[in-house]
Short mmCIF file of C-alpha atoms and ligand atoms in Angstrom, two decimals:
data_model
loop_
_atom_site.label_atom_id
_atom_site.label_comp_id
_atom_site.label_asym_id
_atom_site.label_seq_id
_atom_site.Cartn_x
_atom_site.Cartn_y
_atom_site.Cartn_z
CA UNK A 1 0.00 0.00 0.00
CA UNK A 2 2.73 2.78 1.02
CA UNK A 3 5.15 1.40 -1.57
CA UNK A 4 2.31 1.90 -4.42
CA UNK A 5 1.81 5.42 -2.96
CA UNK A 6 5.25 5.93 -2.72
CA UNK A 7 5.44 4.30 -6.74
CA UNK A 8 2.68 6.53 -7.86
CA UNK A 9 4.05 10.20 -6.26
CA UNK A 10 7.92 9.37 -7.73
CA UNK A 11 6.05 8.45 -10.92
CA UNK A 12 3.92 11.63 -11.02
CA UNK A 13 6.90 13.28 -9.66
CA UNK A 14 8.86 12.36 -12.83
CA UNK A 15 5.40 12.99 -14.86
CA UNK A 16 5.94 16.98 -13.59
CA UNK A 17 9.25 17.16 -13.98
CA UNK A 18 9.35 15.79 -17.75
CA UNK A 19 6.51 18.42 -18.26
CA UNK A 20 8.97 20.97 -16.93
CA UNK A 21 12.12 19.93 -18.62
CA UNK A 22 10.12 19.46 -22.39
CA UNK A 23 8.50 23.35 -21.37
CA UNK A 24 11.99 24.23 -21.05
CA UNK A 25 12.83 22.39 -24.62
CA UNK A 26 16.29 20.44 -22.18
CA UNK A 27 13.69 16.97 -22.55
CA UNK A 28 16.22 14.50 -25.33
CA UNK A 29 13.49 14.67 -28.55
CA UNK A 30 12.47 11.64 -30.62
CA UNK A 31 15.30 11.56 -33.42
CA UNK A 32 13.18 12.87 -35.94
CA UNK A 33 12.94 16.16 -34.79
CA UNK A 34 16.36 16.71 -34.97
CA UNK A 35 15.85 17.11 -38.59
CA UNK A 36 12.57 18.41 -39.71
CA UNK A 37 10.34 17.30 -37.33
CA UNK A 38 9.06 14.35 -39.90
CA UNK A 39 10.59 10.73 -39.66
CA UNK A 40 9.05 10.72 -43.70
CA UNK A 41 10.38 13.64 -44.80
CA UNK A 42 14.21 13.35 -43.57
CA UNK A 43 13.80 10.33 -45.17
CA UNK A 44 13.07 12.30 -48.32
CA UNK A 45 15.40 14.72 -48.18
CA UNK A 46 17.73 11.62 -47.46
CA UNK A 47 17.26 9.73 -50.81
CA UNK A 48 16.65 13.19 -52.37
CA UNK A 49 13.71 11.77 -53.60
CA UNK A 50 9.64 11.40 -53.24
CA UNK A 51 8.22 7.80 -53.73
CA UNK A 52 4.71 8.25 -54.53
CA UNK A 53 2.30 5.58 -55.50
CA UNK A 54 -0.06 5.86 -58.22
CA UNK A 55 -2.27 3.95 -59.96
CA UNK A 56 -0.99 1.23 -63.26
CA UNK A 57 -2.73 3.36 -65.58
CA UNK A 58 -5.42 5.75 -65.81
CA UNK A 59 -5.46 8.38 -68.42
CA UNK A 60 -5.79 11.73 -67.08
CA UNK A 61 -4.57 10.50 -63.98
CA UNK A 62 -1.16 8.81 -63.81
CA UNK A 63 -0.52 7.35 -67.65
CA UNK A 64 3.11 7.49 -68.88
CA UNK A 65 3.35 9.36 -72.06
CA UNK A 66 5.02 8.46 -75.11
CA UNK A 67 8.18 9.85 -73.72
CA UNK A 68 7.60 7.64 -70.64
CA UNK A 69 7.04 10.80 -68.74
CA UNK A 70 3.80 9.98 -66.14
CA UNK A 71 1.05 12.61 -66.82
CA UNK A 72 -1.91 13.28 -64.68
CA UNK A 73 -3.70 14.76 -61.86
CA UNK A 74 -2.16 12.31 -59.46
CA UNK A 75 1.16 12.45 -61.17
CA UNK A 76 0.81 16.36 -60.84
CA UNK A 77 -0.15 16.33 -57.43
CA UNK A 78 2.95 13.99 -56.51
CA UNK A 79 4.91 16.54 -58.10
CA UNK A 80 3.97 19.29 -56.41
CA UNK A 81 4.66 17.47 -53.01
CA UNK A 82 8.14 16.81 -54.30
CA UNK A 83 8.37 20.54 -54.98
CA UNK A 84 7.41 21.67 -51.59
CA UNK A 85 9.68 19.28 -50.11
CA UNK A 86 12.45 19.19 -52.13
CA UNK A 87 12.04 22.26 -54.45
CA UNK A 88 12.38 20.36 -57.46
CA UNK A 89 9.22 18.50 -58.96
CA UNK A 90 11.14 16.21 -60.95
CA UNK A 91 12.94 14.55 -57.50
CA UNK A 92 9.79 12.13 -57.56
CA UNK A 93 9.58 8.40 -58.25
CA UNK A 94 6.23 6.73 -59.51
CA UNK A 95 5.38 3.29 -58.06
CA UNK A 96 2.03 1.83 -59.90
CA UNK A 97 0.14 -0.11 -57.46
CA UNK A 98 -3.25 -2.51 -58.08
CA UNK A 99 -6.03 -1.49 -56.35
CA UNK A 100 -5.50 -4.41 -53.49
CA UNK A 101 -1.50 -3.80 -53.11
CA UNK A 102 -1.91 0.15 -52.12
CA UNK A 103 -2.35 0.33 -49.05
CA UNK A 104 0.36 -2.41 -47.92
CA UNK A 105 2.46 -0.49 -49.93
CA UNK A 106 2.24 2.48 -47.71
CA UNK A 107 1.41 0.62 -44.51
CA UNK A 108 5.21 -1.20 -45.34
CA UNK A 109 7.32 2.02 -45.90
CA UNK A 110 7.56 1.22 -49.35
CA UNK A 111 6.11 4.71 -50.66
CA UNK A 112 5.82 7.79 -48.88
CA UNK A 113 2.52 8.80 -49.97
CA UNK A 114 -0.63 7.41 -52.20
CA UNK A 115 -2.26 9.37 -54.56
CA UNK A 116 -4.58 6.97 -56.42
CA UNK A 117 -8.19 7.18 -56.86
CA UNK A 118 -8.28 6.39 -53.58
CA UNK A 119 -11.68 6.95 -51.67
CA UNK A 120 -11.59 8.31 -47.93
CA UNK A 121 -13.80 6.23 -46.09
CA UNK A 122 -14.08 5.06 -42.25
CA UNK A 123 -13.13 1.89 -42.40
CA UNK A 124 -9.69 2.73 -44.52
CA UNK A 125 -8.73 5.31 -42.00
CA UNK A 126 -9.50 3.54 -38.74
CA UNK A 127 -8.49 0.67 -38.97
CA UNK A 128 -5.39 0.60 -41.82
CA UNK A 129 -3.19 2.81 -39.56
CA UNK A 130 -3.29 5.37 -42.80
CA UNK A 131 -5.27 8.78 -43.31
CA UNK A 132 -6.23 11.14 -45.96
CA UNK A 133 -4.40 14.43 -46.01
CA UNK A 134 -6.73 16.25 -48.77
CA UNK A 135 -8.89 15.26 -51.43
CA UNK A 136 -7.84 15.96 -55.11
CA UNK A 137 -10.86 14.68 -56.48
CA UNK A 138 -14.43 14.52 -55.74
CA UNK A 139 -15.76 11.27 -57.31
CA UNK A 140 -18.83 9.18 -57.13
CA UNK A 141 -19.53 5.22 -58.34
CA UNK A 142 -21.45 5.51 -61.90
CA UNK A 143 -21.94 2.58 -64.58
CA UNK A 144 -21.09 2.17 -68.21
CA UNK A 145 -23.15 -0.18 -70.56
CA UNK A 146 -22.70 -0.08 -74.74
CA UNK A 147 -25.64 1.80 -76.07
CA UNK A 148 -26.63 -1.24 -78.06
CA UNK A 149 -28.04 -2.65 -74.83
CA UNK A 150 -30.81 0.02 -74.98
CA UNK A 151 -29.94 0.51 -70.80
CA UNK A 152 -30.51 3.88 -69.76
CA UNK A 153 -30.80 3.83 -66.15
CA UNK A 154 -29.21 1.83 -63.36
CA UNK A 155 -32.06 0.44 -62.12
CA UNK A 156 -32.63 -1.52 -65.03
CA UNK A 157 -29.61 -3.57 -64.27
CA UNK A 158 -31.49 -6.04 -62.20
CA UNK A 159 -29.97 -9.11 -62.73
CA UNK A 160 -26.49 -8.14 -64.43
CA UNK A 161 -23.55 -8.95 -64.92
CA UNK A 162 -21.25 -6.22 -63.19
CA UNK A 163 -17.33 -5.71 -63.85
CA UNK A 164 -16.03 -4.48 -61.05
CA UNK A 165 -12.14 -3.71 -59.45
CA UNK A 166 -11.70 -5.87 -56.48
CA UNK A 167 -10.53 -4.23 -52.92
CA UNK A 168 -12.39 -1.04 -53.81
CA UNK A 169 -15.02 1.09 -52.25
CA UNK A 170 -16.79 0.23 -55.75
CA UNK A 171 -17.81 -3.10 -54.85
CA UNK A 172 -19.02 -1.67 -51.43
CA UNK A 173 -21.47 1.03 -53.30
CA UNK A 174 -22.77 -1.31 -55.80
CA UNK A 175 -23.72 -3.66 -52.92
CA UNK A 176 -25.50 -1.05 -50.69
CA UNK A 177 -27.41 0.17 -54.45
CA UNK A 178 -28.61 -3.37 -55.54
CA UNK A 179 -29.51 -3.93 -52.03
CA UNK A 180 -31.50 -0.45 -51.74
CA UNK A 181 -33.22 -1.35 -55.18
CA UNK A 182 -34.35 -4.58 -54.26
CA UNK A 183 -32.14 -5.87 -56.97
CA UNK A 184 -29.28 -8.61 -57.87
CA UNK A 185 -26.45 -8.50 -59.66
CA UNK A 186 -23.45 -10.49 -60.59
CA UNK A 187 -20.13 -9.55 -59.57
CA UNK A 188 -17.45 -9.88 -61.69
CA UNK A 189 -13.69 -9.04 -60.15
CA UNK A 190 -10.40 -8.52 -62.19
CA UNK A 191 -7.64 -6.87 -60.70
CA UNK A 192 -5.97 -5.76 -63.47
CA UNK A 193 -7.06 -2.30 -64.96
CA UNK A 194 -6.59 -3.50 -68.75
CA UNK A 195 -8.05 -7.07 -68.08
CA UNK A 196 -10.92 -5.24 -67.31
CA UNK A 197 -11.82 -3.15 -69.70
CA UNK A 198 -11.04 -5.47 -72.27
CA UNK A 199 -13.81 -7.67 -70.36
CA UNK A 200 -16.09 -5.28 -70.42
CA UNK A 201 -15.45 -4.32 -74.55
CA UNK A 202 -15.68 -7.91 -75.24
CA UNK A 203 -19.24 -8.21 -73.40
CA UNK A 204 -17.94 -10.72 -70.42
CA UNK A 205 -20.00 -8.23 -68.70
CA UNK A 206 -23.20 -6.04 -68.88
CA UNK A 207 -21.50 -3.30 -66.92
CA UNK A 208 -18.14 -1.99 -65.88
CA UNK A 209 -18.16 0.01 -62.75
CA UNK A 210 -15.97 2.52 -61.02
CA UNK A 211 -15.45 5.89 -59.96
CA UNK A 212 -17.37 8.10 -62.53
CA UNK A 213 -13.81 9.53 -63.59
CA UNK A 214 -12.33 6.57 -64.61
CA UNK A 215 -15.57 5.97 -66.42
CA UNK A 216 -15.17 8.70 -68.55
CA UNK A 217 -11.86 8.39 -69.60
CA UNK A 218 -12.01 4.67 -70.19
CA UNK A 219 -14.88 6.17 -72.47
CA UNK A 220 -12.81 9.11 -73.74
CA UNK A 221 -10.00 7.03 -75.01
CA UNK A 222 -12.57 4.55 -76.98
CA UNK A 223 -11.97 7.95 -79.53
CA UNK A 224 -14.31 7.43 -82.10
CA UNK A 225 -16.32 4.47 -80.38
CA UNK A 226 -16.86 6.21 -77.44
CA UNK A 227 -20.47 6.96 -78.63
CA UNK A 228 -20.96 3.16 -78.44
CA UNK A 229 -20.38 3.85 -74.75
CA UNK A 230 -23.23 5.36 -71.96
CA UNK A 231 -22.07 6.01 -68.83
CA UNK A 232 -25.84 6.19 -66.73
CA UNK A 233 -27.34 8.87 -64.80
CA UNK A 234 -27.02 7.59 -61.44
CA UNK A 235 -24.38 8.50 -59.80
CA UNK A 236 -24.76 6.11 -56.63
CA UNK A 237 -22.29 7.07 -54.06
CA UNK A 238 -19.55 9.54 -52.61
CA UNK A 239 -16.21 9.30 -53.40
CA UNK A 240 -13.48 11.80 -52.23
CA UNK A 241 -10.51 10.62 -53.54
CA UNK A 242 -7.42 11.63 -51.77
CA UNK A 243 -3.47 11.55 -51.10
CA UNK A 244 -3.09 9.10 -48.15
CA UNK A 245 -0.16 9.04 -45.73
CA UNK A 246 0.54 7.08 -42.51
CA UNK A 247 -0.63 8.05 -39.41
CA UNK A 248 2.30 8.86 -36.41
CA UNK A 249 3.73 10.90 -38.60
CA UNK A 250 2.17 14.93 -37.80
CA UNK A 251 4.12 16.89 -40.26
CA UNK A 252 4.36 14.84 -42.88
CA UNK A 253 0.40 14.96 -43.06
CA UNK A 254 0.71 18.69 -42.49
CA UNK A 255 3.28 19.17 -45.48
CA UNK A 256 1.00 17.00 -47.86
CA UNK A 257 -2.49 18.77 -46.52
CA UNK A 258 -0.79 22.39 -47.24
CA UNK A 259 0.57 21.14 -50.25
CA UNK A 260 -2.80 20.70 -52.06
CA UNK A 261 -3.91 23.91 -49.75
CA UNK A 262 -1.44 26.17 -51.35
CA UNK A 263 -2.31 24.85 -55.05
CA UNK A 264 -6.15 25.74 -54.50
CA UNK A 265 -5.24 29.34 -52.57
CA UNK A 266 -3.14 30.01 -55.75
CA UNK A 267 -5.89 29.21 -57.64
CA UNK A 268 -8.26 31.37 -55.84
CA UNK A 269 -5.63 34.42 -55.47
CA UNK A 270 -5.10 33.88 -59.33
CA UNK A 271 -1.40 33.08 -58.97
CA UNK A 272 -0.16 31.29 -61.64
CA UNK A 273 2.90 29.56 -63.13
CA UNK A 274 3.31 31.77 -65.41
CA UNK A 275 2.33 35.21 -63.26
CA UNK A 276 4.08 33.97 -60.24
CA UNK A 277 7.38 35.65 -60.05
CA UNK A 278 5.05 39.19 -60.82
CA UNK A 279 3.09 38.26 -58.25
CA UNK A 280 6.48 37.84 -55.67
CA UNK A 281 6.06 41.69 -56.10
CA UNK A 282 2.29 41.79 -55.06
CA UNK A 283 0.72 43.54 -52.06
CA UNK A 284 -1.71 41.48 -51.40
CA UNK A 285 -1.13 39.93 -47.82
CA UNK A 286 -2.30 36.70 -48.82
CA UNK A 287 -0.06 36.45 -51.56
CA UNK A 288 2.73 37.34 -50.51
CA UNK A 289 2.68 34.87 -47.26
CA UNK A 290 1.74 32.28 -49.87
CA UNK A 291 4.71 32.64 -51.31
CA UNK A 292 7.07 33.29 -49.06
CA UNK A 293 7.73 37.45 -49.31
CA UNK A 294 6.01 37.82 -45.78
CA UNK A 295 5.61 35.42 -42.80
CA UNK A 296 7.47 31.97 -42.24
CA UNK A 297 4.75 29.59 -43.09
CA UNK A 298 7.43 27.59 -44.96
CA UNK A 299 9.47 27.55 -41.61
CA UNK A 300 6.76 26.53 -39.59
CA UNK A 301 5.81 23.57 -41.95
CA UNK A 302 9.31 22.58 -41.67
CA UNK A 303 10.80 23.97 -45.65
CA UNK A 304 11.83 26.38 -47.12
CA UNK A 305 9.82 29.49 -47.62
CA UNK A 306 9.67 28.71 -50.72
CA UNK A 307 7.65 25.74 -50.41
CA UNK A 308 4.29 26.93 -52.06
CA UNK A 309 6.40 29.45 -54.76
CA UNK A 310 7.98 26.25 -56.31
CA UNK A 311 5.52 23.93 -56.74
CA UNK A 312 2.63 26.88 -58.38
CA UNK A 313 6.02 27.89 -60.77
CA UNK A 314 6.93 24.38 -61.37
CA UNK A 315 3.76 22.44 -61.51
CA UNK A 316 0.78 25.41 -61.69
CA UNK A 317 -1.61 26.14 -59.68
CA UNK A 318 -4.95 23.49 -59.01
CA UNK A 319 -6.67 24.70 -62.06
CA UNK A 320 -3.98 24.52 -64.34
CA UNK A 321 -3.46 21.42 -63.29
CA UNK A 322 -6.96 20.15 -63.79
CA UNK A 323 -7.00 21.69 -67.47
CA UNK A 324 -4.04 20.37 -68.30
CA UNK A 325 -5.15 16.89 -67.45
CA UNK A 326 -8.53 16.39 -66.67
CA UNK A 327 -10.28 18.89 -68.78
CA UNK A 328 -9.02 17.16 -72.08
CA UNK A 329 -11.05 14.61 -71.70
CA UNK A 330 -13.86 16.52 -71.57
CA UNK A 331 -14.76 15.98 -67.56
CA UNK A 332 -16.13 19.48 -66.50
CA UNK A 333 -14.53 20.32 -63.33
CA UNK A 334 -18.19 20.68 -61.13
CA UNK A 335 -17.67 19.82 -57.95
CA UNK A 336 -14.59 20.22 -57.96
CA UNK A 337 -14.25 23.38 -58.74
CA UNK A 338 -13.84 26.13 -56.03
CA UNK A 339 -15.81 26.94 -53.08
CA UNK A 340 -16.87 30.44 -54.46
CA UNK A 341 -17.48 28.67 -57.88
CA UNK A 342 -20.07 26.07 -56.85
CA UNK A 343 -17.87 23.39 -55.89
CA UNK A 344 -16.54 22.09 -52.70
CA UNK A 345 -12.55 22.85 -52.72
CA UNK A 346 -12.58 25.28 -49.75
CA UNK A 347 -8.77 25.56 -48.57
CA UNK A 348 -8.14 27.13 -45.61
CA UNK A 349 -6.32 30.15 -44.70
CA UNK A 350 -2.43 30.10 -45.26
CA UNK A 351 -1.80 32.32 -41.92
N1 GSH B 1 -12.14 4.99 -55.49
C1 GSH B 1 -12.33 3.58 -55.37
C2 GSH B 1 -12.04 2.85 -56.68
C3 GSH B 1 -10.59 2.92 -57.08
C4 GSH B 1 -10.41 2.31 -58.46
O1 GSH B 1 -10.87 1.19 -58.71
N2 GSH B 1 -9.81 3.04 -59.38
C5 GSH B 1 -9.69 2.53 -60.71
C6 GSH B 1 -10.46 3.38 -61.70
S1 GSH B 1 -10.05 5.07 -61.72
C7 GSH B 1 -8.22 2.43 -61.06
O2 GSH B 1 -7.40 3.02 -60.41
N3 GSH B 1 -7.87 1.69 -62.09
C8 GSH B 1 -6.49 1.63 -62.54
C9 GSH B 1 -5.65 0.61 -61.82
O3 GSH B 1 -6.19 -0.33 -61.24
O4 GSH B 1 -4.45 0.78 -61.80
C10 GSH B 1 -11.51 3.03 -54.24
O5 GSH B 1 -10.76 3.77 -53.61
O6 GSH B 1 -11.62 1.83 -53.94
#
């Protein structure tokens, strides 16, 4: 009895004085705070070099070109994490990763972040040990059928045959709609992103269903058959697809969260990559503590100053990103488009 008491007062004795030495900053830190406060990004700055994961192959999205240089809105977005990091957005690798190998891939170390039409739900972030830092792209489940079929509405697919991705939040929304509907349907899962649309073209099954994105460009690069192609009204869930890091890791979610901040506020301010060293000149407050003239909002992310001005002059701001990528294949940019535009990109002050 007195030795617990005496047990508990040294151990809330040490408690207090831990308190006092870490007030006084004399506490030893955790080793990554030596460098920049971020196990993940000494790591970086280590190598020299982002690992990002991306999906094998989506056009629009992360599709090598014929240079075997990876374009897309993922691709971009990876870049302009390696350019707040590391000031250059060419010090990035791409790994391609299935839809069922992502998350281990992360989980393991083996990339640094995941930006891969990858949908923010509950169950990913509570119990994978991962979390979503932003979303790049609001999505929602849709269906394609060839117009030969005569289908024009998802609820007419009672009974069908459905292509679908497995390991995805897809499989998960078409369940919850056939169930709603009082309907059945017949799952059919390939991993492999060309496997399956080649299914799908060859009629192995009624549908094909994903994100309403990858829908569209699977549709888009059909060229000149894509009016065989209907992608249906419904659009049957939510999908906020976002850049995923590990959780335990603070600053490294902070430094990919303002990343994707700093693209949309440059947006919104109008700062561009090709206005952007004008606007270094600008007296707008906002601007210039976006890009480093005033304030140390660099600093207290951990980079340079410069964080925000190199990846808007290297890899443009969020809509010239989106036009560049997504707007060629003729997705209109709805609700993703700014708050003060009708859409639901809202990023918070840089202050
Ligand atoms: N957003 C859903 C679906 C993800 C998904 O299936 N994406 C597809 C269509 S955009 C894809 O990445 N396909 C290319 C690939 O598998 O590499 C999820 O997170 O589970």
């Amino acid at each position: 009895m007195i030795r617990s008491t005496i047990h508990r007062t040294i151990a809330r004795a040490g408690l207090a004085a831990g308190a006092l030495l870490l007030a006084a900053g004399l506490m030893p830190r955790p080793a990554a705070a030596q460098g920049s406060g971020s196990a993940t990004m000494d790591t970086i700055r280590q190598r020299g070099q982002l690992i990002c994961g991306v999906s094998t192959g989506v056009p629009g999205f992360s599709l090598p070109d014929s240079q075997g240089v990876m374009r897309g809105l993922d691709a971009d977005s990876c870049r302009a994490v390696a350019a707040t990091v590391l000031g250059d957005q060419n010090k990035v690798k791409f790994v391609p990763l299935t839809t069922t190998n992502r998350f281990t891939a992360l989980q393991s170390g083996e990339i640094d972040v995941l930006i891969r039409s990858t949908t923010w739900t509950l169950g990913r972030e509570a119990n994978l040990g991962l979390l979503f830092a932003w979303v790049n792209y609001y999505d929602g489940t849709a269906f394609m059928v060839k117009k030969s079929t005569g289908v024009k509405s998802a609820k007419e697919l009672d009974g069908a045959t459905i292509c679908v991705q497995p390991g995805t939040s897809t499989e998960l929304a078409i369940n919850d709609y056939f169930r709603i509907n009082h309907m059945k349907f017949t799952p059919v899962l390939i991993q492999d992103y060309a496997e399956i649309q080649n299914a799908f073209f060859s009629g192995r099954c009624d549908a094909y269903s994903t994100d309403g994105s990858g829908l569209a460009v699977t549709r888009f690069a059909q060229g000149p058959k894509a009016d065989d192609y209907v992608i249906l009204p419904e659009v049957i869930s939510k999908e906020p697809l976002g850049a995923m890091v590990r959780k335990g890791d603070d600053k490294w979610f902070d430094m990919v969260r303002w990343t994707f901040i700093a693209l949309l506020t440059a947006e919104e301010e109008g700062v561009t990559s090709k206005n952007v060293d004008e606007m270094l000149k600008s007296t707008t407050p906002g601007i210039r503590r976006l890009l480093g003239v005033d304030g140390d909002m660099g600093k207290a992310l951990g980079v340079d100053n410069k964080w925000a001005y190199n990846a808007i002059k290297q890899v443009g701001n969020f809509a010239e990103i989106w036009d560049r990528n997504i707007a060629p294949m003729g997705v209109p940019r709805g609700l993703n488009n700014l708050w003060n535009k009708g859409g639901l990109q809202y990023p918070p002050p840089i202050r």
